[in-house]
Coordinates of C-alpha atoms in Angstrom, one line a residue:
R210 CA -31.0 -8.3 -79.5
T211 CA -31.5 -10.3 -76.0
G212 CA -31.1 -8.1 -73.6
T213 CA -28.3 -5.8 -72.0
L214 CA -24.9 -6.7 -70.7
N215 CA -23.8 -5.9 -67.3
M216 CA -23.6 -2.2 -66.2
N217 CA -26.7 -1.9 -68.6
R218 CA -24.3 -1.6 -72.0
P219 CA -26.4 -2.5 -75.3
G220 CA -25.6 -5.9 -75.7
D221 CA -26.7 -7.8 -79.4
A222 CA -27.3 -11.3 -79.9
L223 CA -24.1 -12.2 -82.1
E224 CA -24.4 -14.6 -83.6
T225 CA -22.7 -17.5 -82.6
E226 CA -23.4 -20.5 -80.4
I227 CA -23.4 -21.2 -76.3
S228 CA -22.2 -24.4 -74.7
A229 CA -24.1 -25.4 -71.4
M230 CA -21.0 -24.6 -69.3
D231 CA -21.2 -21.1 -70.6
F232 CA -24.6 -20.3 -70.9
C233 CA -24.7 -22.0 -67.2
F234 CA -22.0 -20.6 -65.3
G235 CA -21.3 -17.2 -67.4
I236 CA -17.1 -17.9 -67.4
K237 CA -17.0 -15.5 -70.5
S238 CA -16.1 -12.4 -69.7
A239 CA -17.9 -11.3 -72.4
G240 CA -19.6 -11.6 -75.5
P241 CA -23.0 -14.0 -76.2
G242 CA -21.6 -16.3 -72.7
Y243 CA -21.6 -13.6 -70.3
E244 CA -25.0 -12.1 -71.5
S245 CA -27.3 -15.0 -71.9
N246 CA -25.7 -15.9 -68.1
Y247 CA -26.4 -12.2 -67.4
I248 CA -30.2 -12.5 -68.9
V249 CA -30.9 -16.0 -67.4
N250 CA -29.8 -13.9 -63.9
Q251 CA -32.2 -11.0 -64.9
L252 CA -34.8 -13.1 -65.3
G253 CA -34.7 -15.5 -62.4
I254 CA -34.5 -18.8 -64.6
N255 CA -33.0 -21.4 -63.0
G256 CA -29.9 -22.0 -65.2
W257 CA -28.5 -25.0 -64.2
D258 CA -32.3 -26.7 -65.2
F259 CA -32.2 -24.7 -68.6
A260 CA -29.0 -25.6 -69.7
Y261 CA -28.3 -29.3 -68.5
G262 CA -32.0 -30.0 -68.3
I263 CA -34.4 -28.5 -70.6
S264 CA -31.9 -27.9 -72.9
P265 CA -30.6 -31.3 -73.7
L266 CA -34.0 -32.6 -73.6
L267 CA -35.1 -30.1 -76.6
Q268 CA -32.4 -31.5 -78.4
Y269 CA -33.4 -34.7 -77.7
A270 CA -36.9 -34.1 -78.6
S271 CA -35.9 -32.9 -81.9
Q272 CA -33.9 -35.8 -82.5
Q273 CA -37.2 -38.2 -81.9
G274 CA -38.9 -35.3 -84.6
W275 CA -41.1 -34.2 -81.9
I276 CA -40.4 -30.6 -82.3
E277 CA -38.0 -28.9 -84.4
K278 CA -38.4 -25.7 -84.5
V279 CA -38.9 -23.1 -81.8
D280 CA -40.1 -18.9 -83.3
G281 CA -38.5 -20.4 -87.0
F282 CA -35.7 -21.5 -85.3
E283 CA -33.8 -24.9 -85.8
I284 CA -33.1 -27.3 -82.4
P285 CA -29.6 -28.5 -82.6
K286 CA -30.0 -31.9 -83.6
P287 CA -27.1 -34.0 -82.2
D288 CA -25.8 -37.6 -84.3
Y289 CA -25.0 -38.6 -80.9
E290 CA -26.7 -39.9 -77.3
I291 CA -27.8 -37.2 -75.3
I292 CA -26.8 -37.5 -71.5
N293 CA -27.7 -33.3 -69.5
G294 CA -24.6 -32.1 -70.8
K295 CA -23.7 -33.8 -73.8
C296 CA -25.4 -32.7 -76.2
E297 CA -24.6 -29.6 -78.8
R298 CA -24.0 -26.0 -78.4
V299 CA -27.4 -23.7 -78.8
P300 CA -27.1 -20.7 -81.8
N301 CA -27.7 -17.5 -78.9
R302 CA -30.6 -16.5 -80.3
L303 CA -32.4 -19.6 -79.8
L304 CA -31.4 -19.5 -76.8
A305 CA -32.9 -16.0 -75.6
T306 CA -36.0 -16.8 -77.5
L307 CA -36.3 -20.1 -75.1
M308 CA -35.5 -18.0 -72.3
R309 CA -37.9 -15.8 -73.2
M310 CA -40.3 -17.6 -73.1
L311 CA -40.2 -19.4 -70.4
A312 CA -40.2 -16.3 -68.2
Y313 CA -43.3 -14.9 -69.6
R314 CA -45.0 -18.6 -69.9
E315 CA -45.7 -17.8 -74.1
G316 CA -47.9 -21.1 -75.5
E317 CA -47.7 -24.1 -75.0
L318 CA -43.9 -24.5 -74.8
G319 CA -43.3 -21.8 -72.4
D320 CA -45.8 -22.7 -70.0
A321 CA -44.3 -26.3 -69.9
M322 CA -40.7 -24.8 -69.6
A323 CA -41.5 -22.3 -66.3
E324 CA -42.4 -25.8 -64.8
G325 CA -39.2 -26.9 -65.2
G326 CA -37.6 -30.1 -67.2
V327 CA -39.6 -32.8 -66.2
I328 CA -42.7 -31.4 -66.3
M329 CA -42.2 -29.7 -69.5
A330 CA -41.3 -33.2 -71.1
Q331 CA -44.1 -35.2 -69.5
R332 CA -46.4 -32.9 -70.4
L333 CA -45.4 -32.5 -73.9
F334 CA -44.0 -35.9 -74.7
G335 CA -45.4 -38.1 -72.0
D336 CA -44.4 -41.5 -71.7
K337 CA -41.8 -41.1 -74.0
A338 CA -39.8 -39.1 -72.9
S339 CA -39.5 -41.9 -69.7
E340 CA -36.2 -43.2 -70.5
I341 CA -34.5 -40.2 -71.4
L342 CA -35.6 -38.8 -68.3
S343 CA -34.3 -41.8 -65.8
K344 CA -31.1 -40.6 -67.3
A345 CA -30.7 -37.2 -66.7
Y346 CA -32.4 -37.0 -62.8
P347 CA -32.3 -39.3 -60.2
G348 CA -35.7 -40.6 -59.0
A349 CA -37.3 -39.6 -62.5
P350 CA -39.6 -40.3 -63.7
A351 CA -42.0 -41.0 -60.5
H352 CA -40.3 -39.4 -57.9
P353 CA -37.8 -36.5 -59.1
V354 CA -35.4 -35.4 -56.3
G355 CA -34.7 -31.8 -57.9
F356 CA -32.3 -31.0 -60.9
T357 CA -30.6 -33.2 -63.3
G358 CA -27.9 -35.2 -61.7
H359 CA -24.6 -33.6 -60.9
W360 CA -21.1 -34.6 -58.9
D361 CA -22.7 -38.7 -59.6
C362 CA -20.1 -39.8 -62.1
H363 CA -23.0 -40.1 -64.2
W364 CA -23.3 -37.8 -66.4
A365 CA -20.3 -35.2 -68.4
H366 CA -19.9 -33.4 -65.4
G367 CA -18.1 -33.0 -61.6
A368 CA -17.1 -37.0 -62.0
V369 CA -15.9 -38.4 -58.7
G370 CA -14.4 -41.8 -59.5
W371 CA -16.1 -45.0 -58.3
P372 CA -16.6 -46.2 -55.1
H373 CA -16.9 -42.2 -54.0
W374 CA -20.0 -41.9 -56.1
L375 CA -21.5 -43.9 -53.8
V376 CA -22.1 -41.6 -51.5
S377 CA -23.7 -38.9 -53.9
G378 CA -26.1 -41.7 -55.0
L379 CA -27.3 -41.6 -51.1
I380 CA -27.4 -38.1 -50.5
W381 CA -29.5 -37.8 -53.5
A382 CA -31.4 -41.0 -52.5
T383 CA -32.1 -39.0 -49.3
A384 CA -32.2 -35.6 -50.7
N385 CA -35.5 -33.4 -50.9
R386 CA -33.7 -31.0 -53.3
D387 CA -30.9 -30.5 -55.9
P388 CA -28.4 -31.7 -53.5
G389 CA -25.4 -30.4 -55.8
N390 CA -26.6 -27.1 -54.7
D391 CA -25.2 -27.2 -50.7
T392 CA -24.1 -31.1 -49.8
L393 CA -22.0 -32.6 -52.5
H394 CA -19.3 -31.1 -53.4
H395 CA -17.9 -31.0 -50.0
F396 CA -17.0 -34.9 -50.0
T397 CA -17.0 -35.3 -54.2
D398 CA -15.0 -32.1 -54.7
N399 CA -12.4 -33.1 -51.5
I400 CA -11.6 -37.0 -52.5
A401 CA -11.5 -36.3 -56.7
F402 CA -8.8 -33.4 -56.1
Y403 CA -6.7 -33.2 -53.5
P404 CA -5.2 -36.5 -53.0
G405 CA -1.5 -35.6 -53.4
A406 CA -1.9 -32.1 -53.5
E407 CA 1.5 -30.6 -52.0
M408 CA 0.7 -29.0 -48.8
V409 CA 1.9 -26.4 -47.4
N410 CA 5.2 -27.2 -45.0
G411 CA 6.3 -29.3 -48.6
E412 CA 5.0 -33.0 -47.9
T413 CA 2.4 -34.5 -50.0
L414 CA -1.1 -35.1 -48.6
T415 CA -1.0 -39.0 -48.9
W416 CA -3.5 -41.8 -48.4
D417 CA -2.1 -42.6 -44.9
K418 CA -3.0 -39.0 -44.4
I419 CA -6.5 -39.0 -45.8
K420 CA -7.7 -41.9 -43.9
A421 CA -7.0 -39.9 -40.8
V422 CA -9.2 -37.2 -42.1
S423 CA -11.7 -40.1 -43.2
K424 CA -12.1 -41.1 -39.2
R425 CA -11.7 -37.5 -37.7
L426 CA -14.7 -36.9 -39.6
Y427 CA -16.7 -40.3 -40.0
G428 CA -15.4 -42.1 -37.8
M429 CA -14.0 -44.7 -39.9
E430 CA -10.8 -45.0 -42.6
G431 CA -12.7 -47.0 -44.9
S432 CA -15.4 -43.5 -46.0
M433 CA -12.7 -42.3 -47.6
D434 CA -10.8 -45.7 -48.8
Y435 CA -11.0 -46.9 -53.2
Q436 CA -10.9 -49.8 -51.7
V437 CA -13.6 -50.1 -49.2
T438 CA -17.0 -50.4 -51.4
Y439 CA -20.2 -51.7 -50.5
D440 CA -18.6 -53.1 -47.1
P441 CA -18.9 -52.3 -44.8
P442 CA -22.4 -50.7 -45.3
E443 CA -21.4 -47.7 -42.5
A444 CA -18.4 -46.8 -44.4
K445 CA -20.4 -44.6 -47.4
A446 CA -23.8 -44.0 -45.7
R447 CA -21.8 -42.1 -42.2
P448 CA -19.9 -39.4 -44.6
A449 CA -23.3 -39.1 -46.9
A450 CA -25.2 -38.1 -42.9
Y451 CA -22.5 -35.9 -42.4
H452 CA -22.4 -34.4 -45.2
R453 CA -26.5 -33.8 -45.3
W454 CA -26.5 -31.9 -42.0
R455 CA -23.2 -30.2 -43.1
G456 CA -24.7 -28.9 -45.9
A457 CA -28.1 -27.9 -44.5
L458 CA -25.8 -25.5 -42.0
L459 CA -24.3 -23.7 -45.7
A460 CA -27.3 -23.0 -46.4
S461 CA -28.9 -21.6 -43.2
L462 CA -25.6 -20.0 -43.0
L463 CA -24.9 -19.0 -46.2
L464 CA -21.4 -19.7 -46.8
C465 CA -20.1 -21.3 -50.3
D466 CA -20.0 -24.9 -50.8
W467 CA -17.0 -25.4 -52.7
Q468 CA -14.8 -24.1 -49.5
M469 CA -17.0 -25.3 -46.8
P470 CA -16.7 -27.6 -44.9
R471 CA -12.8 -27.7 -45.3
V472 CA -12.6 -31.4 -45.4
F473 CA -9.3 -31.5 -46.1
T474 CA -6.5 -28.4 -45.2
I475 CA -2.9 -27.8 -47.3
R476 CA -2.1 -25.9 -44.2
E477 CA -0.8 -27.6 -40.7
T478 CA -3.3 -28.3 -38.1
A479 CA -2.3 -28.3 -33.8
D480 CA -3.4 -32.4 -33.8
G481 CA -1.6 -33.2 -37.1
I482 CA -4.5 -34.3 -39.1
Q483 CA -5.3 -32.5 -42.6
T484 CA -8.8 -31.2 -42.0
Y485 CA -10.4 -27.9 -40.2
P486 CA -14.4 -28.9 -40.1
Q487 CA -14.3 -26.4 -36.7
A488 CA -14.0 -23.6 -39.1
E489 CA -17.9 -22.9 -39.1
S490 CA -18.1 -23.1 -35.7
E491 CA -15.4 -20.7 -35.6
M492 CA -16.6 -17.8 -37.8
F493 CA -20.3 -18.6 -36.2
S494 CA -18.7 -17.9 -32.7
A495 CA -16.5 -14.7 -34.2
V496 CA -19.2 -12.5 -35.8
T497 CA -22.1 -12.8 -33.7
G498 CA -20.1 -13.4 -30.3
I499 CA -22.8 -16.7 -29.9
K500 CA -19.7 -19.3 -28.4
T501 CA -20.8 -22.6 -30.3
S502 CA -18.8 -25.5 -30.5
E503 CA -18.4 -27.6 -33.6
K504 CA -20.0 -30.5 -32.2
E505 CA -23.6 -28.0 -31.7
L506 CA -22.9 -26.4 -34.9
D507 CA -23.5 -29.9 -36.3
K508 CA -26.5 -30.9 -33.7
T509 CA -28.1 -27.8 -35.5
G510 CA -27.7 -28.9 -39.0
E511 CA -29.1 -32.6 -38.3
R512 CA -31.6 -30.9 -36.5
I513 CA -32.4 -28.7 -39.7
V514 CA -32.1 -32.1 -42.3
N515 CA -34.7 -34.0 -39.8
L516 CA -37.5 -31.3 -39.9
E517 CA -37.2 -31.4 -43.9
R518 CA -37.6 -34.8 -43.8
A519 CA -40.5 -35.2 -41.4
L520 CA -42.3 -32.4 -43.9
D521 CA -41.8 -34.5 -46.3
V522 CA -42.8 -38.2 -44.4
R523 CA -46.3 -35.9 -44.0
S524 CA -46.4 -35.1 -47.6
G525 CA -46.1 -39.2 -48.6
R526 CA -42.5 -39.5 -48.7
I527 CA -41.3 -43.5 -47.7
R528 CA -38.7 -45.5 -48.3
E529 CA -39.6 -46.1 -51.4
W530 CA -39.1 -43.0 -53.1
D531 CA -36.0 -42.4 -51.6
E532 CA -34.9 -46.1 -53.9
A533 CA -36.6 -44.6 -56.5
V534 CA -32.8 -43.3 -57.9
I535 CA -31.7 -46.6 -58.6
P536 CA -32.5 -46.6 -61.9
Y537 CA -31.1 -43.7 -62.6
F538 CA -27.7 -45.1 -60.6
E539 CA -27.7 -48.5 -62.9
W540 CA -27.3 -47.1 -66.0
P541 CA -23.4 -46.6 -66.9
S542 CA -21.4 -44.5 -64.6
M543 CA -19.4 -41.9 -66.7
D544 CA -15.4 -44.0 -65.6
A545 CA -14.9 -44.1 -69.1
E546 CA -12.5 -47.2 -67.7
G547 CA -12.7 -47.7 -64.6
E548 CA -14.1 -50.5 -62.8
G549 CA -16.5 -49.1 -61.3
K550 CA -18.8 -48.6 -64.6
Y551 CA -21.1 -51.8 -63.9
M552 CA -20.4 -52.4 -61.0
F553 CA -23.7 -50.8 -59.3
D554 CA -25.5 -53.5 -56.9
A555 CA -28.5 -52.2 -56.5
E556 CA -29.8 -55.1 -53.4
K557 CA -26.1 -53.4 -52.1
F558 CA -27.0 -49.8 -52.3
K559 CA -30.2 -50.6 -50.3
A560 CA -28.1 -52.0 -47.7
Q561 CA -26.2 -49.2 -47.3
L562 CA -29.2 -47.0 -47.5
T563 CA -30.7 -48.8 -44.6
A564 CA -26.9 -48.5 -42.8
L565 CA -27.8 -44.3 -42.9
Y566 CA -30.9 -44.4 -42.0
E567 CA -29.9 -46.3 -38.7
Y568 CA -27.1 -44.0 -38.4
S569 CA -29.5 -41.3 -38.6
G570 CA -31.7 -42.0 -36.7
W571 CA -34.4 -43.0 -38.1
D572 CA -36.7 -46.1 -38.6
K573 CA -35.6 -48.4 -41.6
T574 CA -38.2 -49.8 -43.2
T575 CA -40.0 -47.4 -43.4
G576 CA -37.1 -44.1 -43.6
W577 CA -39.6 -41.9 -41.1
P578 CA -37.1 -40.1 -38.1
T579 CA -38.0 -42.1 -34.9
R580 CA -39.7 -40.0 -31.8
A581 CA -36.2 -41.0 -30.1
K582 CA -34.4 -38.8 -32.4
L583 CA -36.5 -35.8 -32.7
E584 CA -37.0 -34.9 -29.6
E585 CA -33.0 -36.2 -29.1
L586 CA -33.0 -33.0 -31.3
G587 CA -35.7 -30.7 -29.2
L588 CA -38.3 -31.2 -31.6
K589 CA -41.4 -32.9 -29.3
D590 CA -43.9 -31.4 -31.0
V591 CA -43.1 -32.4 -34.2
A592 CA -43.2 -36.0 -33.2
D593 CA -46.4 -35.3 -31.8
E594 CA -47.3 -33.8 -35.0
L595 CA -46.4 -36.9 -36.6
A596 CA -47.7 -39.2 -34.2
S597 CA -51.6 -37.9 -34.8
I598 CA -50.9 -38.6 -38.3
G599 CA -49.9 -41.9 -37.8
K600 CA -46.2 -41.0 -39.8
L601 CA -44.2 -42.1 -36.8
P602 CA -42.3 -45.4 -36.3

């Protein structure tokens, strides 16, 4: 038995196999997929890292002959290259066993899994796991940012097309946790799904309308233009900064990152531009009674991001850490036939990273926030502390 289904109904471990998607999202309304997802929530396990990190890593280890069985259950051994979610379905009993071991830190494997996929692989397999980690976790093995990559076109889920995954790359580079949790979806989902959509008035969301949205949100039409790749660098740097600010807001306001911000809207708007980025400020004002404008709320998001950055800097973060994601993006992208499959250019990406620093008010050499930017955001005390430890440019 693996546990219980929802509402405390008894649930037996059915003899079946679970895909990463079933397990992580619980998309089945009943049965082992739902049950496994429910157990994850009951035990407080990170389903994403387990499904798309730990499970594929264990299957990779099985391929190499490093670990082939757990508690008598055989670990799947694919006959193809494993990249994140591209792996075999997992027998439900094995899945339940692994979750129990992780939750209660049972044995060497359980204790290692409890630290997350990266540390598990490094602890159990050492340098032998470096290549698979570099394909799965941006920044790994030296400076992993968060969980396995997603919405960056370098794996089997969330493939936004070239060149828009450059924005994802910049977000991953400067993030301090999994940006897919609250940031990446705003840009990638919208640019992947909305072009050509039918609006309420029957018209189509054309590229001319999309460029107008891009100009409204980022100040540049080229940010959403498929023909704009690395030049000018600001074209992809600006949306990366904007959505990091908005991501901080969503995490603070407990809003859905699939729905907010309203990058595109298929309804008519007062100015004729098919976007509604003021939705968060209007809801915040209505719910709290504190009248707050879109611009004021954006500044709050920027303040949060800069405070987080200052904490990272205090802990030793420098530009080199941000650039640690580059090897991950140098692997071929998942564009099956797309021209961007082998188009990543590290030096041009570094120029975009510099543009992101400059747009954010950070020092372009170190990536550290400047005193001017911190004081502009009301964070003079933070600037003073960074200065006292020699980490204010």
